Short mmCIF file of C-alpha atoms in Angstrom, two decimals:
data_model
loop_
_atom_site.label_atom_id
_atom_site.label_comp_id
_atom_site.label_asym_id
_atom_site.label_seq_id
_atom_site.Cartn_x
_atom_site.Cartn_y
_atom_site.Cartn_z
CA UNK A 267 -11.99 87.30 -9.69
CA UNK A 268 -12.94 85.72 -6.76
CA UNK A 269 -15.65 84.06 -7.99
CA UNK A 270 -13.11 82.51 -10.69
CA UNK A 271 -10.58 81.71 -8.68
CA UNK A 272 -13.35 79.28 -6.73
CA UNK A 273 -14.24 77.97 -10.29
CA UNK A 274 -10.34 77.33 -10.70
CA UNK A 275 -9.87 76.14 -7.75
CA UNK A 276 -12.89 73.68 -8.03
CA UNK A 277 -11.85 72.47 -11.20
CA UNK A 278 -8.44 71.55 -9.88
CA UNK A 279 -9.81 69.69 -6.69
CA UNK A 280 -11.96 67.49 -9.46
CA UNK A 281 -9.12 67.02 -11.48
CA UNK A 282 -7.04 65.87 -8.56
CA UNK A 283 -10.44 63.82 -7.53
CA UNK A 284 -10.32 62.33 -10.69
CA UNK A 285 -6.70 61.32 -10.86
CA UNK A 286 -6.83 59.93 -7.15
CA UNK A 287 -9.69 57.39 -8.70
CA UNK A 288 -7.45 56.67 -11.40
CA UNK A 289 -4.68 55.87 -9.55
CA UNK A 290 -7.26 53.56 -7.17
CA UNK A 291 -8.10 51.73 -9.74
CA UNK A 292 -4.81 51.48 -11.43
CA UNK A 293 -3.54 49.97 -7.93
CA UNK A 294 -6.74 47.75 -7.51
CA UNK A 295 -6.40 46.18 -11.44
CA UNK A 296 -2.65 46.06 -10.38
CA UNK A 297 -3.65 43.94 -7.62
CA UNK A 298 -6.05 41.56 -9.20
CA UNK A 299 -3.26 41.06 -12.07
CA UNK A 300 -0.86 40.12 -9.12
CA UNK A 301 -3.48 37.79 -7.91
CA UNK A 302 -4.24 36.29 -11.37
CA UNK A 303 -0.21 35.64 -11.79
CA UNK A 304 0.13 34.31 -8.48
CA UNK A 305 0.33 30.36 -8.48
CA UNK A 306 -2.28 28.19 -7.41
CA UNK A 307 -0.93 26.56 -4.22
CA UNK A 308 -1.69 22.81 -4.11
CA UNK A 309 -0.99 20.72 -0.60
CA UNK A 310 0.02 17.33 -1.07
CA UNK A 311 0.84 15.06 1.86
CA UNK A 312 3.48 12.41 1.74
CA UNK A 313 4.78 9.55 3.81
CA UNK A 314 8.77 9.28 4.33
CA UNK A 315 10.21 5.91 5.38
CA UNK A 316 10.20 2.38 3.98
CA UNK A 317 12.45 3.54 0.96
CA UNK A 318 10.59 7.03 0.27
CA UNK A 319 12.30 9.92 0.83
CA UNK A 320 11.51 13.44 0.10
CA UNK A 321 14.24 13.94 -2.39
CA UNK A 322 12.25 11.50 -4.77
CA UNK A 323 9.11 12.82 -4.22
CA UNK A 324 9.70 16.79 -4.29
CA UNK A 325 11.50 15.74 -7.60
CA UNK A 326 8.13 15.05 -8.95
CA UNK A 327 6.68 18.18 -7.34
CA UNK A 328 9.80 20.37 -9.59
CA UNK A 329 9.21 18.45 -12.96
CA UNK A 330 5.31 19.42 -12.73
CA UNK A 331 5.98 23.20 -11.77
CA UNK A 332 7.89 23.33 -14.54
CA UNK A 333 5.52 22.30 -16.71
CA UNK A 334 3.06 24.50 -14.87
CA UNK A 335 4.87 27.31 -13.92
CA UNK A 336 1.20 28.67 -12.87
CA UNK A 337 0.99 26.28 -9.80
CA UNK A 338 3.19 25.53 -6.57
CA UNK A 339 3.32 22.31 -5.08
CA UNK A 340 3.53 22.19 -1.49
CA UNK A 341 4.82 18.83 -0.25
CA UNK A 342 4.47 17.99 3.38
CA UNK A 343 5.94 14.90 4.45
CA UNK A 344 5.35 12.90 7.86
CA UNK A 345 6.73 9.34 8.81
CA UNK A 346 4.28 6.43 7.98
CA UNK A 347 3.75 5.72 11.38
CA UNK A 348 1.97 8.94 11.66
CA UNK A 349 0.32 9.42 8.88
CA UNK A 350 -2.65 8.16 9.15
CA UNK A 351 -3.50 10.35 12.79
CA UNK A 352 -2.26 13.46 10.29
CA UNK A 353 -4.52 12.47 7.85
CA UNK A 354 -7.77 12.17 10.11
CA UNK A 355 -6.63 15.26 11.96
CA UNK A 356 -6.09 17.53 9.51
CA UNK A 357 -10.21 16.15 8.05
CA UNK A 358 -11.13 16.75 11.66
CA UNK A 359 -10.26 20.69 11.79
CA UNK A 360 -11.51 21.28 8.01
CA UNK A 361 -7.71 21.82 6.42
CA UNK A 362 -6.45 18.67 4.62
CA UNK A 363 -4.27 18.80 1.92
CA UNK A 364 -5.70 18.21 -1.82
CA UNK A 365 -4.07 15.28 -2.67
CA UNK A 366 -2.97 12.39 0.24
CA UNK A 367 -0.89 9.46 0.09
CA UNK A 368 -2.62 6.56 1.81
CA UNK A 369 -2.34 2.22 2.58
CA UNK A 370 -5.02 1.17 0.29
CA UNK A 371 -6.21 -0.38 3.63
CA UNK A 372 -7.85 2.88 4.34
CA UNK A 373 -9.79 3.48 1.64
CA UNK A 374 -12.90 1.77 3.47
CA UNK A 375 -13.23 3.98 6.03
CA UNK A 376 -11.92 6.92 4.37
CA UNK A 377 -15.07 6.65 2.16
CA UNK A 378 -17.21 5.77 4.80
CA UNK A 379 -16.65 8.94 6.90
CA UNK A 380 -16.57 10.76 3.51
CA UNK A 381 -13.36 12.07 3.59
CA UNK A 382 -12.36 11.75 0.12
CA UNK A 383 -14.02 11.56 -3.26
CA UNK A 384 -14.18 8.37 -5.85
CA UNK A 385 -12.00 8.94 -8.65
CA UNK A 386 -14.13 6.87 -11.39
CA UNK A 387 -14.90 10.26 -13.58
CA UNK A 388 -11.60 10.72 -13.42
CA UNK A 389 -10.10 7.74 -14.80
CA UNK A 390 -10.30 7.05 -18.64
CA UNK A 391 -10.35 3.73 -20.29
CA UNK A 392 -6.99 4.02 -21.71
CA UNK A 393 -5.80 5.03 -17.71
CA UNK A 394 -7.88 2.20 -16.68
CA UNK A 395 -6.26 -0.36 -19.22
CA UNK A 396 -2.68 0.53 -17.94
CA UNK A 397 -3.12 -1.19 -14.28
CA UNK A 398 -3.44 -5.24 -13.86
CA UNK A 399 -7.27 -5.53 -13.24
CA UNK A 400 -6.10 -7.39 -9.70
CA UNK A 401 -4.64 -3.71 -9.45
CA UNK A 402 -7.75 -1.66 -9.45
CA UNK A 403 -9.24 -4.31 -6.72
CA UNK A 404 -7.40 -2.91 -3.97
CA UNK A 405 -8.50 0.48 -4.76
CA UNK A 406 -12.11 -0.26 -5.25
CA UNK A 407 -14.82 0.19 -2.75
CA UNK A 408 -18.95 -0.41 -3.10
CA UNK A 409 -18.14 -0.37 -7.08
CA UNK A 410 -16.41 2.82 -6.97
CA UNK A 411 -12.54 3.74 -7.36
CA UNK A 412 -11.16 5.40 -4.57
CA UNK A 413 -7.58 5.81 -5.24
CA UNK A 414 -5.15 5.56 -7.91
CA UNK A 415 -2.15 2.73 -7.04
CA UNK A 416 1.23 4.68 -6.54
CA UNK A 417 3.17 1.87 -4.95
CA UNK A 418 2.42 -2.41 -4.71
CA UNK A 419 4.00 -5.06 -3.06
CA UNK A 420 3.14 -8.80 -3.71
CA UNK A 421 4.55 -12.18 -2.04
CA UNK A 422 6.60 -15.15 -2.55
CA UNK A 423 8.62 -17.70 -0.91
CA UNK A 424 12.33 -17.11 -0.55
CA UNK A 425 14.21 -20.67 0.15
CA UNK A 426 17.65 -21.30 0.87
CA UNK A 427 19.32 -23.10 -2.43
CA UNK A 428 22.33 -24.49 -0.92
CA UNK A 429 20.26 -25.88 2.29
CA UNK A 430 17.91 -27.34 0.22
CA UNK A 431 20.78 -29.13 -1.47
CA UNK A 432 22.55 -30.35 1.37
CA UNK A 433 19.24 -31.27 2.86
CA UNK A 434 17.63 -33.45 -0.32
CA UNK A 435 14.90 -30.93 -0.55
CA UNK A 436 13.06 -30.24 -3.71
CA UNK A 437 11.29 -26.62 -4.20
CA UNK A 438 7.68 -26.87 -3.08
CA UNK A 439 4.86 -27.09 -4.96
CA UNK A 440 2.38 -27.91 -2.80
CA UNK A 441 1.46 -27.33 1.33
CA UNK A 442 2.58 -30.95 1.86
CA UNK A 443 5.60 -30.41 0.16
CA UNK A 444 6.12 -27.08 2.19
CA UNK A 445 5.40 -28.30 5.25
CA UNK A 446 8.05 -31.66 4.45
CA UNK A 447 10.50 -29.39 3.63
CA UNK A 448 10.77 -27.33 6.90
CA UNK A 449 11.06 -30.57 8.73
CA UNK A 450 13.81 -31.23 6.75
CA UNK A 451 15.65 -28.36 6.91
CA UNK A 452 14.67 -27.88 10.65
CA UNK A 453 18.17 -28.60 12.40
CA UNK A 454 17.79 -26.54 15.86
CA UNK A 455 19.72 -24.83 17.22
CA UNK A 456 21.86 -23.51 14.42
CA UNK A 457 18.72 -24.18 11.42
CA UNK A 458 15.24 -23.96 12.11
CA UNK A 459 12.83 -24.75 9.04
CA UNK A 460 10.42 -21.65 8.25
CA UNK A 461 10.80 -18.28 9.45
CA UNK A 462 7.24 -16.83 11.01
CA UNK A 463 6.27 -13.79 12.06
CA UNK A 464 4.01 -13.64 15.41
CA UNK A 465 4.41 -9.97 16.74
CA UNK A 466 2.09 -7.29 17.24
CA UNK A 467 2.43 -6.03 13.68
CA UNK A 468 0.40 -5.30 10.04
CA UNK A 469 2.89 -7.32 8.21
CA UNK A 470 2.21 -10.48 10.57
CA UNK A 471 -1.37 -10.57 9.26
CA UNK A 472 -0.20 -9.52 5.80
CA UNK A 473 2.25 -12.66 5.50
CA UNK A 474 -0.86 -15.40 7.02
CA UNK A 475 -3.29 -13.91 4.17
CA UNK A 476 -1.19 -15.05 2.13
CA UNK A 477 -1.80 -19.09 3.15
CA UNK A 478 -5.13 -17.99 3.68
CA UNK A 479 -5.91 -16.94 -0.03
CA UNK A 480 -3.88 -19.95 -0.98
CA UNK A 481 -6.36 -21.88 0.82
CA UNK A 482 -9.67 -20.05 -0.91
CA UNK A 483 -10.01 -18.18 2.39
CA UNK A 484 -10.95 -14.36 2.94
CA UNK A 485 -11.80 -12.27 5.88
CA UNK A 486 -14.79 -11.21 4.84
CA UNK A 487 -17.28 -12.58 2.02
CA UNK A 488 -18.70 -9.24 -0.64
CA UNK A 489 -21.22 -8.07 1.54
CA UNK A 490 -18.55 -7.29 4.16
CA UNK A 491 -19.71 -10.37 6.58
CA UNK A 492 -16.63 -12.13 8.16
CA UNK A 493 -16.00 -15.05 6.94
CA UNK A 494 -12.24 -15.78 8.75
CA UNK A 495 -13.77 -18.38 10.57
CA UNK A 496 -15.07 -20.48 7.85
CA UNK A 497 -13.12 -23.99 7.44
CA UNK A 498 -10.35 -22.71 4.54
CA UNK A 499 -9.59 -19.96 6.95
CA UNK A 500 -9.48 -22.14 10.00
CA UNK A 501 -7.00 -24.89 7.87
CA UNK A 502 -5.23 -22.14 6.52
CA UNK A 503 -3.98 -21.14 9.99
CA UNK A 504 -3.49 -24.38 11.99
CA UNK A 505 -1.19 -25.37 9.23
CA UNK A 506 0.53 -21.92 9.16
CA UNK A 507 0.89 -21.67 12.74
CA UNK A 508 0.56 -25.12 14.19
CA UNK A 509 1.84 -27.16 10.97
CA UNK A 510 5.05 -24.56 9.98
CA UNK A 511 5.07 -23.11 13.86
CA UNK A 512 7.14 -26.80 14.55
CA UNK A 513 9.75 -25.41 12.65
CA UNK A 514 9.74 -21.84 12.84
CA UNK A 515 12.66 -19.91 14.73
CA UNK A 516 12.14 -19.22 18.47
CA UNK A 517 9.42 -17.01 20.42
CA UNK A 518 7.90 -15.77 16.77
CA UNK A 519 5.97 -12.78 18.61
CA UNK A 520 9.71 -11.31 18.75
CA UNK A 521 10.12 -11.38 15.00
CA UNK A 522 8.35 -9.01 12.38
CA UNK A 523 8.46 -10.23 8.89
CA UNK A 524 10.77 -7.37 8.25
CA UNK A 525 13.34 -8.65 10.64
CA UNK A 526 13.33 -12.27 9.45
CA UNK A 527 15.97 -11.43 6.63
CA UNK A 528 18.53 -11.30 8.75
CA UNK A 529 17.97 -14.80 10.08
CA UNK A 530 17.83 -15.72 6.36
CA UNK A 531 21.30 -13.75 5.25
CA UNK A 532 22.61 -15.83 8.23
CA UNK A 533 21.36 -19.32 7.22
CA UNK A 534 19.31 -19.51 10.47
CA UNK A 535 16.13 -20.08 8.72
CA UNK A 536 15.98 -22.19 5.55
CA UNK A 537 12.86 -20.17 3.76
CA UNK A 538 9.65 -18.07 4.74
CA UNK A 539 7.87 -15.66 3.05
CA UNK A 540 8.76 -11.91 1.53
CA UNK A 541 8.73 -9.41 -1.19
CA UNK A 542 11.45 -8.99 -3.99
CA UNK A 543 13.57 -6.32 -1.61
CA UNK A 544 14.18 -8.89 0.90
CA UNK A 545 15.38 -11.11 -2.19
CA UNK A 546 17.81 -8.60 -3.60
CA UNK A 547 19.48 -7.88 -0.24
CA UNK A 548 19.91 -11.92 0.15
CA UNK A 549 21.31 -12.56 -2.99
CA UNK A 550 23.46 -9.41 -2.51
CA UNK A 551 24.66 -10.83 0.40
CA UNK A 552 26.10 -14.06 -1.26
CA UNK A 553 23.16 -16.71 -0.66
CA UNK A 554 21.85 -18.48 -3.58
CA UNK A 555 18.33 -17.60 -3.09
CA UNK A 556 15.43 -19.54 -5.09
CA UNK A 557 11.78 -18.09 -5.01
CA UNK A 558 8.54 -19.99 -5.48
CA UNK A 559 5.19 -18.66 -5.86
CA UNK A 560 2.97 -19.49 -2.40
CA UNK A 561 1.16 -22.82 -3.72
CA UNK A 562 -2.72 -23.40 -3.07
CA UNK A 563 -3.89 -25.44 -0.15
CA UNK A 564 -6.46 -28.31 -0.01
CA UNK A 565 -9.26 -25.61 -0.53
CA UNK A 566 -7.30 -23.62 -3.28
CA UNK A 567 -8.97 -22.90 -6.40
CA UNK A 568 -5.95 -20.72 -8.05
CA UNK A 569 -2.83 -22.92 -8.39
CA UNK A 570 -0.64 -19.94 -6.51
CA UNK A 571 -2.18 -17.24 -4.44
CA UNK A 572 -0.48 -13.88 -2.96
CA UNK A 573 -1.50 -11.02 -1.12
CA UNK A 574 -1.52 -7.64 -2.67
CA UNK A 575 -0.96 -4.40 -0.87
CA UNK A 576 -0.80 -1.25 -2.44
CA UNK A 577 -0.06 2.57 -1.53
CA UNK A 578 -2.68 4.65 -3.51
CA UNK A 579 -3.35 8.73 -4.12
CA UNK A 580 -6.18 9.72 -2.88
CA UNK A 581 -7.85 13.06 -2.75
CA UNK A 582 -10.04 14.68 0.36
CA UNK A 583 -13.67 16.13 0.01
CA UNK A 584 -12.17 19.11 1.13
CA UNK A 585 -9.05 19.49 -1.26
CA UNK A 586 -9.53 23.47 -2.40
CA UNK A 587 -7.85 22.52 -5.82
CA UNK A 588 -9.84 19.76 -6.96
CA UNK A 589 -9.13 19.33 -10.63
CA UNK A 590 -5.70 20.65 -10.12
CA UNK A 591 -5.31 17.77 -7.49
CA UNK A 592 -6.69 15.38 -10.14
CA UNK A 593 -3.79 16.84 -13.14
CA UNK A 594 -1.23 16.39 -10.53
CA UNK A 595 -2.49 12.91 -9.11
CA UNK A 596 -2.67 11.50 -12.92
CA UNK A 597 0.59 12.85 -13.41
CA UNK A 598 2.28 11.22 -10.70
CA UNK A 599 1.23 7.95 -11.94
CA UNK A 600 1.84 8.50 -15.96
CA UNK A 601 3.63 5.48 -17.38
CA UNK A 602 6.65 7.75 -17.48
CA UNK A 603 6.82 8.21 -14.18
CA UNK A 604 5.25 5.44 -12.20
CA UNK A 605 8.25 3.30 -14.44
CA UNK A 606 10.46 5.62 -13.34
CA UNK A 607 9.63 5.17 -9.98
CA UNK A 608 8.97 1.37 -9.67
CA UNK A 609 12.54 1.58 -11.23
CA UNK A 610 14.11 3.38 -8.51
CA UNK A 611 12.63 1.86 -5.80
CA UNK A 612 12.42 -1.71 -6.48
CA UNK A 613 8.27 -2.11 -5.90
CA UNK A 614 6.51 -4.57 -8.09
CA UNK A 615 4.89 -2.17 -10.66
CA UNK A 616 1.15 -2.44 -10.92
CA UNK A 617 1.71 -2.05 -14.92
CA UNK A 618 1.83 -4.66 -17.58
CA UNK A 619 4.08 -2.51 -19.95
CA UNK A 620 6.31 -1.85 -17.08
CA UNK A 621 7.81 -6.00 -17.64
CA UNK A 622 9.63 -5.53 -20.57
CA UNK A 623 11.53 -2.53 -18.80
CA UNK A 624 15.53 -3.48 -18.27
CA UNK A 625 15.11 -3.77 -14.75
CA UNK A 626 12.44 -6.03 -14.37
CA UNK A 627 14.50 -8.54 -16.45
CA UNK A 628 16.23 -9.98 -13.81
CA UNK A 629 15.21 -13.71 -12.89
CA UNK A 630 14.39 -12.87 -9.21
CA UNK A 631 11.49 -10.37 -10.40
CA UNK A 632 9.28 -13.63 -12.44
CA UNK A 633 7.75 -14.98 -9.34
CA UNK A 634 6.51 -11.32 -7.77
CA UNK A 635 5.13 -10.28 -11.33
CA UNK A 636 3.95 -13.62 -11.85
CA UNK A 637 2.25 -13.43 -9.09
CA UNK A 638 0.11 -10.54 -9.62
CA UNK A 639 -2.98 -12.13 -11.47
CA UNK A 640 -3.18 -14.45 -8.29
CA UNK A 641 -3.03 -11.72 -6.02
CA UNK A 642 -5.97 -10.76 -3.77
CA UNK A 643 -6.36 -7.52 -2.00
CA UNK A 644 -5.11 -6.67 1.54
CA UNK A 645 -8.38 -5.38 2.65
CA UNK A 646 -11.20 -5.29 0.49
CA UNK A 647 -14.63 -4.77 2.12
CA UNK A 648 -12.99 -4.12 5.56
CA UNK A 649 -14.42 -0.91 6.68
CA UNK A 650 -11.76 -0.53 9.82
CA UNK A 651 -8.32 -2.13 8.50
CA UNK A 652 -6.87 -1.27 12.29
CA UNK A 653 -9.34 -3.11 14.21
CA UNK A 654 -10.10 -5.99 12.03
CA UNK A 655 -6.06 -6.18 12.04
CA UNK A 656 -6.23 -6.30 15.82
CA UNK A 657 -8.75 -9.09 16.00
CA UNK A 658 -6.58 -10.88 13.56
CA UNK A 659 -3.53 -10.15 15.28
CA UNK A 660 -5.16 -11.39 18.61
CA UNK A 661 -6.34 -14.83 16.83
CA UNK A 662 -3.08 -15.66 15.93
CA UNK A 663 -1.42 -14.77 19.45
CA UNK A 664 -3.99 -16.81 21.07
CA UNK A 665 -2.87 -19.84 18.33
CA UNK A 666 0.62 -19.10 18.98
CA UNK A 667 0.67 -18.97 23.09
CA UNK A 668 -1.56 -22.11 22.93
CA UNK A 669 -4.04 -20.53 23.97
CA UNK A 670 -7.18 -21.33 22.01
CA UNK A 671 -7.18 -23.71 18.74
CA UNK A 672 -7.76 -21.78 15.68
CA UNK A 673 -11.38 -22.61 14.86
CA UNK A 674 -11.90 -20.96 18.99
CA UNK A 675 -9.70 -18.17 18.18
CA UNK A 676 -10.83 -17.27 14.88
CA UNK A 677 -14.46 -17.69 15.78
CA UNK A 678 -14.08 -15.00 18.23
CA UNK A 679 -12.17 -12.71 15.63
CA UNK A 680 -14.92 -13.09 13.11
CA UNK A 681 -17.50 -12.03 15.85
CA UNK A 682 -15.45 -8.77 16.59
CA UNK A 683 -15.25 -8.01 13.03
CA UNK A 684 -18.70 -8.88 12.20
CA UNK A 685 -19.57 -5.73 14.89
CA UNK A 686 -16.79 -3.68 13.15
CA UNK A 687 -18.74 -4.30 9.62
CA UNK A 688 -21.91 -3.07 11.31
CA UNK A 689 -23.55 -6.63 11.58
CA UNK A 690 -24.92 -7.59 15.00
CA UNK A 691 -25.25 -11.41 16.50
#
């Protein structure tokens, strides 16, 4: 009896062995089909500020979890004044996001420090043939595509209709004609004749490229050698600074380009240069605006020129969701919903198909989209946007204060960035 009681009891303590592995099992398949059903996370970084707000963009991240209820889109959003230290930070200690929002501007050294990854696998021909080819300059890097354009911007100048009027001026069409009409207009100290920006500030170098590509100048030439102080650069900014400077408002190192709409809404300044927003909120404000395209200088070789800046998506070498990153990036700029966004927002859409859309109808848009197939990039070849910026920036200071003339003063720049670019004296 005893003897079967131990066989009982031994055949219970397997059974109960048995069951306890069952049960293990049953808990760790339970597990691993919790797992498998949990969503894929994917990080995206976003900028807030200049017209983007996180309402627009989380809408984005809502419409694609729907359609992929297997993934969850984590949108982290920092001011654009930051988000380039975020970016390089977060690279630094080995945890960026998988997808970032960048300036095009960055792409250079972005690539260079191999942060993120080129996109040209990516990108199909029928993706490819959606952009402006102008488009996919500003994106492009030592033949490879870096980023996909989210967001572009080009130039134009904004006059004064009624001053022009009273003041038997006729719209420009040429630098001589520009520079005639801000004398004319120039009626101190209630009208000055050109609004210019001189302070510390991207868009102050952003609004002189644009004379400077009117004039067949660049910063640098392909192989990344500055070339800012060749002779269409040096004429492009002694008549920008020292030819419209006459005329331009007072102490121009106060004024960003951004603030110079108010002088315009209040008939201070009779024209300068700006993008379409800065149009809308004039003639929204009751002046009868009219918009040229920026008109080639002595040197030009295109009959209009404008610089183009664009916002792109990028993606880091270190994004843990790669191809998800990729779906999510593509999907952001569909047709559908880069319309939908250039829509909203008012940018210039880097599309073709997006012209015929309703709001890009209006007569104000023509010059801006127009201007596109003129357009050069903001800062191909540059390797360090902020620094060549700086040297820019400090050329034009120098120019402004009297300091140096502009061949001294851009001599020097293009020395700086030539060490920048990695070529030595």
């Amino acid at each position: 009896m005893r003897a079967r009681r131990v066989t009982r009891d031994g055949g219970i303590a397997v059974r109960r062995a048995r069951i306890a592995a069952l049960v293990i099992v049953a808990c760790l398949l339970g597990a691993a089909v919790a797992a498998s059903a949990a969503p894929a996370t994917l990080r995206v970084l976003l900028p807030i500020g200049g017209g983007y707000t996180e309402e627009d963009q989380q809408a984005l991240a809502t419409e694609f979890m729907r359609q992929r209820p297997d993934v969850r889109v984590d949108m982290e959003f920092v001011g654009w004044d930051a988000l380039w230290d975020r970016i390089i930070t977060s690279i630094a200690a080995g945890n960026a996001p998988d997808i970032i929002y960048i300036g095009s501007r960055w792409i250079p050294a972005l690539a260079d420090m191999g942060a993120i990854i080129p996109l040209d696998e990516y990108i199909t021909q029928e993706k490819y043939d959606l952009y402006y080819p102008t488009v996919w300059d500003t994106v492009r890097y030592e033949g490879k595509i870096w980023g996909i354009v989210r967001a572009m911007s080009t130039k134009a100048l904004l006059y004064n209709r009624g001053l022009f009027e009273r003041y038997g001026v006729q719209p420009p069409t040429d630098w001589d004609e520009v520079l005639d009409a801000a004398r004319k207009l120039h009626h101190p100290p209630t009208l000055y004749g050109f609004g210019l920006p001189g302070n510390r500030f991207v868009s102050t170098v952003t609004e002189f490229q644009n004379w400077l590509y009117a004039n067949n100048g660049r910063i640098t030439d392909e192989q990344g050698r500055a070339t800012i102080d060749q002779p269409e650069a040096v004429e492009a900014l002694d008549f920008y600074i020292n030819g419209l400077g006459q005329y331009a408002q007072p102490s121009p190192v106060e004024w960003r380009r951004e603030d110079l709409i108010r002088l315009f809404k209040s008939q201070t300044i009779g024209m300068y240069t700006d993008h379409v927003f800065s149009a809308i909120e004039a003639i929204g404000s009751g002046i009868d605006v009219g918009i040229s395209m920026i008109p080639k200088g002595p040197r030009g070789v295109q009959p209009y020129a404008t610089v183009l800046v664009t916002d792109s998506i990028a993606i880091p070498t270190q994004a843990r969701n790669r191809d998800l990153a990729v779906e999510f990036a593509l999907f952001m700029t569909s047709f559908d919903n880069q319309s939908k966004w250039d829509e909203l927002l008012g940018f210039v859409p880097p599309m073709p198909q997006e012209a015929s859309l309703p709001t890009f109808q209006q007569w104000y848009w023509r010059p801006f989209l127009e201007g596109i197939r003129y357009g050069v990039p903001e800062a191909v070849y540059i390797k360090d946007w902020e620094a060549t910026q700086e040297a820019i920036l400090t050329a034009m200071q120098k120019v402004l204060f009297k300091e140096a003339t502009p061949e001294a003063a851009l001599r020097e720049a293009a020395q700086i960035i030539n060490i920048l670019q990695g070529f030595r004296q």
